[in-house]
Coordinates of C-alpha atoms in Angstrom, one line a residue:
M1 CA 0.0 0.0 0.0
K2 CA 2.9 2.4 0.8
R3 CA 4.1 2.0 -2.8
E4 CA 0.7 2.6 -4.3
I5 CA 0.2 5.8 -2.1
A6 CA 3.6 7.1 -3.2
S7 CA 2.8 6.4 -6.8
F8 CA -0.5 8.2 -6.6
V9 CA 1.0 11.3 -4.9
Y10 CA 3.9 11.3 -7.4
S11 CA 1.5 11.4 -10.4
C12 CA -0.9 13.9 -8.9
L13 CA -1.4 16.7 -11.4
T14 CA -2.1 19.4 -8.8
C15 CA 1.0 18.5 -6.9
Q16 CA 3.1 18.6 -10.1
K17 CA 1.9 22.1 -10.8
S18 CA 2.0 23.6 -7.3
K19 CA 4.5 21.7 -5.1
I20 CA 7.9 23.2 -4.5
E21 CA 10.9 21.1 -5.3
H22 CA 13.5 21.1 -2.4
Q23 CA 16.6 20.6 -4.5
K24 CA 19.3 22.6 -6.3
P25 CA 18.2 24.4 -9.5
S26 CA 18.5 22.3 -12.6
G27 CA 21.3 23.0 -15.1
L28 CA 24.6 24.8 -15.0
M29 CA 25.3 28.4 -15.6
Q30 CA 26.1 29.1 -19.2
P31 CA 28.2 32.1 -20.3
L32 CA 26.5 34.4 -22.8
A33 CA 27.9 34.2 -26.4
I34 CA 30.2 37.1 -27.4
P35 CA 28.4 39.3 -30.0
E36 CA 29.9 39.3 -33.5
W37 CA 29.3 43.1 -34.0
K38 CA 28.7 46.2 -32.0
W39 CA 25.2 46.8 -30.8
D40 CA 24.1 43.4 -32.0
S41 CA 23.5 42.5 -28.3
I42 CA 22.8 44.9 -25.5
S43 CA 22.2 44.7 -21.7
M44 CA 20.1 47.1 -19.7
D45 CA 19.2 47.8 -16.1
F46 CA 17.9 50.6 -13.9
V47 CA 19.8 52.5 -11.2
S48 CA 17.2 53.7 -8.8
G49 CA 17.0 55.4 -5.4
L50 CA 18.9 58.5 -6.6
P51 CA 18.2 62.1 -5.4
R52 CA 15.5 63.7 -7.4
T53 CA 16.7 66.3 -10.0
I54 CA 15.1 69.6 -10.9
K55 CA 13.3 67.9 -13.8
N56 CA 12.0 65.2 -11.3
F57 CA 14.3 62.5 -12.6
E58 CA 15.1 59.9 -9.9
A59 CA 16.6 57.0 -11.8
I60 CA 19.0 56.2 -14.6
W61 CA 18.3 53.7 -17.4
V62 CA 21.7 52.1 -18.3
I63 CA 22.0 50.5 -21.7
V64 CA 25.3 48.9 -22.6
D65 CA 26.7 47.4 -25.8
R66 CA 27.9 44.0 -24.7
L67 CA 30.8 44.0 -27.3
T68 CA 32.4 47.4 -27.0
K69 CA 31.0 48.2 -23.5
L70 CA 29.8 51.6 -24.8
A71 CA 27.0 52.8 -22.6
H72 CA 24.1 55.2 -22.6
F73 CA 22.8 56.7 -19.4
I74 CA 19.2 57.9 -19.8
P75 CA 17.6 59.8 -16.9
I76 CA 14.0 58.7 -16.2
R77 CA 11.3 58.7 -13.6
M78 CA 10.3 55.4 -11.9
D79 CA 6.7 56.0 -12.7
Y80 CA 7.3 56.0 -16.4
P81 CA 4.9 53.6 -18.2
L82 CA 6.2 51.0 -20.6
E83 CA 5.1 53.2 -23.6
R84 CA 7.3 56.1 -22.5
L85 CA 10.3 53.8 -22.0
A86 CA 9.7 52.4 -25.6
E87 CA 9.7 56.0 -26.9
L88 CA 13.0 56.8 -25.1
Y89 CA 14.5 53.6 -26.4
I90 CA 13.7 54.4 -30.0
E91 CA 14.9 58.0 -29.6
K92 CA 18.1 57.3 -27.8
I93 CA 19.2 53.8 -29.0
V94 CA 17.4 52.7 -32.2
S95 CA 17.9 56.0 -33.9
L96 CA 21.7 55.8 -33.4
H97 CA 22.5 52.1 -33.5
G98 CA 19.5 50.3 -35.0
I99 CA 17.6 47.4 -33.5
P100 CA 19.7 44.9 -31.6
L101 CA 19.5 41.1 -32.2
S102 CA 19.2 40.4 -28.5
I103 CA 18.6 42.2 -25.2
V104 CA 19.9 41.0 -21.8
S105 CA 18.0 42.2 -18.7
D106 CA 17.3 41.0 -15.2
R107 CA 13.6 40.6 -16.0
D108 CA 12.7 43.9 -14.4
P109 CA 8.8 44.3 -14.3
R110 CA 9.1 47.0 -16.9
F111 CA 10.3 44.4 -19.5
T112 CA 7.9 41.6 -18.6
S113 CA 4.5 41.3 -20.2
K114 CA 1.1 41.7 -18.5
F115 CA 0.7 38.0 -19.0
W116 CA 3.5 37.2 -16.6
E117 CA 2.2 39.8 -14.1
A118 CA -1.1 37.8 -14.1
L119 CA 0.8 34.6 -13.6
K120 CA 3.1 35.8 -10.9
S121 CA 3.3 33.7 -7.7
K122 CA 0.3 34.1 -5.4
K123 CA -1.2 31.9 -2.8
L124 CA -2.7 28.7 -4.3
T125 CA -1.5 29.8 -7.7
P126 CA 0.2 26.9 -9.7
R127 CA 3.9 27.3 -10.2
F128 CA 3.8 25.4 -13.5
I129 CA 1.3 25.1 -16.3
G130 CA 0.9 22.3 -18.9
P131 CA 1.9 19.7 -19.6
Y132 CA 3.3 20.7 -23.0
Q133 CA 5.4 18.7 -25.5
I134 CA 9.1 19.4 -25.8
L135 CA 10.0 19.9 -29.4
E136 CA 13.8 20.1 -29.3
R137 CA 16.8 20.8 -27.1
I138 CA 18.4 24.2 -27.5
G139 CA 22.0 24.2 -26.3
E140 CA 22.9 22.6 -23.0
V141 CA 20.2 23.9 -20.7
A142 CA 17.2 25.1 -22.7
Y143 CA 14.3 23.4 -24.5
R144 CA 11.8 24.5 -27.1
V145 CA 8.2 23.8 -26.0
A146 CA 5.1 23.4 -28.1
L147 CA 2.8 26.1 -26.6
P148 CA -0.9 26.4 -27.3
P149 CA -2.3 29.4 -29.2
S150 CA -3.4 31.0 -26.0
L151 CA 0.3 31.4 -25.0
A152 CA 1.4 32.6 -28.4
N153 CA 2.8 35.8 -26.9
L154 CA 5.4 33.8 -24.9
H155 CA 8.8 32.8 -26.2
E156 CA 8.8 29.1 -26.7
V157 CA 12.4 28.4 -25.4
F158 CA 12.7 27.9 -21.6
H159 CA 15.7 27.3 -19.3
V160 CA 15.6 23.8 -17.7
S161 CA 15.2 25.4 -14.3
Q162 CA 11.7 26.7 -15.4
L163 CA 10.6 23.2 -16.5
R164 CA 9.5 20.1 -14.5
R165 CA 9.1 16.6 -15.7
Y166 CA 5.5 15.6 -16.2
I167 CA 4.4 12.3 -14.6
P168 CA 1.4 10.9 -16.7
D169 CA -1.7 9.3 -15.2
P170 CA -4.8 8.0 -17.0
S171 CA -7.0 10.2 -14.8
H172 CA -5.4 13.3 -16.4
V173 CA -6.9 12.4 -19.8
V174 CA -10.4 13.8 -20.5
Q175 CA -12.3 11.9 -23.2
V176 CA -14.1 14.2 -25.5
D177 CA -16.8 13.1 -27.9
D178 CA -16.6 13.9 -31.6
V179 CA -18.9 16.7 -32.6
Q180 CA -20.2 17.1 -36.1
V181 CA -20.2 20.8 -37.0
R182 CA -22.5 22.1 -39.8
D183 CA -21.4 24.5 -42.6
N184 CA -22.9 27.4 -40.7
L185 CA -20.8 26.5 -37.6
T186 CA -23.7 25.1 -35.6
V187 CA -24.1 21.7 -34.0
E188 CA -27.1 19.4 -34.0
T189 CA -29.1 19.2 -30.7
S190 CA -32.0 17.0 -29.9
P191 CA -34.8 17.6 -27.3
M192 CA -34.8 15.2 -24.4
R193 CA -38.1 16.0 -22.7
I194 CA -40.9 18.6 -22.2
E195 CA -40.6 20.1 -18.7
D196 CA -43.4 22.7 -18.6
R197 CA -46.2 24.2 -20.7
E198 CA -47.9 27.7 -20.5
L199 CA -50.1 29.9 -22.6
K200 CA -49.1 33.4 -23.6
Q201 CA -51.6 36.2 -24.5
L202 CA -50.5 38.1 -27.6
R203 CA -52.9 40.6 -29.3
G204 CA -55.9 38.8 -28.0
K205 CA -54.6 35.4 -29.2
E206 CA -53.4 32.5 -27.1
I207 CA -50.0 31.0 -28.0
A208 CA -49.0 27.7 -26.4
L209 CA -45.3 27.4 -25.4
V210 CA -43.4 24.4 -24.0
K211 CA -40.2 24.3 -22.0
V212 CA -37.8 22.0 -23.7
A213 CA -34.7 20.4 -22.2
W214 CA -32.1 19.8 -24.9
G215 CA -29.4 17.1 -25.2
G216 CA -26.6 16.2 -27.6
P217 CA -23.1 17.6 -27.9
A218 CA -24.3 21.2 -27.3
G219 CA -27.0 20.3 -24.9
G220 CA -27.5 21.1 -21.3
N221 CA -29.7 24.1 -21.8
V222 CA -33.5 24.7 -21.6
T223 CA -35.5 27.0 -23.9
W224 CA -39.1 27.9 -24.5
E225 CA -40.4 26.9 -27.9
L226 CA -43.7 27.0 -29.8
E227 CA -45.8 23.9 -29.0
S228 CA -47.1 23.7 -32.6
Q229 CA -43.5 23.6 -34.0
M230 CA -42.3 21.0 -31.5
K231 CA -45.3 18.7 -32.1
E232 CA -44.6 18.9 -35.9
S233 CA -40.9 18.2 -35.5
Y234 CA -40.8 15.9 -32.5
P235 CA -44.2 14.2 -32.1
E236 CA -42.7 11.5 -29.9
L237 CA -42.3 14.0 -27.0
F238 CA -46.1 14.4 -26.7
A239 CA -47.0 10.7 -26.9

């Protein structure tokens, strides 16, 4: 029984997504490749906590060419939105040196997307999402992952420390029935039963309505329909 319990816990999907691993980070540190030309690769960071200037600047945005070590020091305010930083970047860097092939940063919140802000660690928030298929190995410590369309705004290459091995279990697989979709992008439903009946007064005329519970692939809903139309299309419901 002990082995069965350990196997069940080991393959628990919730545990795989949320449980913290008490071990050293996976993979070894890898040095960054030396750029082949100036301003092909840059690094950037913020120096904050400085005395406020007359123009209300309180930080310096440091952008360094990784090959020549030439640096630009751009005064900024810490409350600048991402759009303002992008304007400064185009004005001060792109206009002089063009667009770099790569940017090295410490993942400051100003450089991360709103998606990652939504996924940042909170109580009861899974630390991992997936599982997703690994397509190929990139270098020594990175892998390319097949991401779904909903995560298309993410880069598909991840460091091994950001990945965790998935332990499969038959309970993780959800069986989905095939659904035949019509040319007008609708699916066929069928009435299961008549749940209620009532008469509506409309311009001095009584109209009989029936409450129909629908089944089929797109079933699970209840609607009011004309009794005459339902009797004509589904007479077996009134037998």
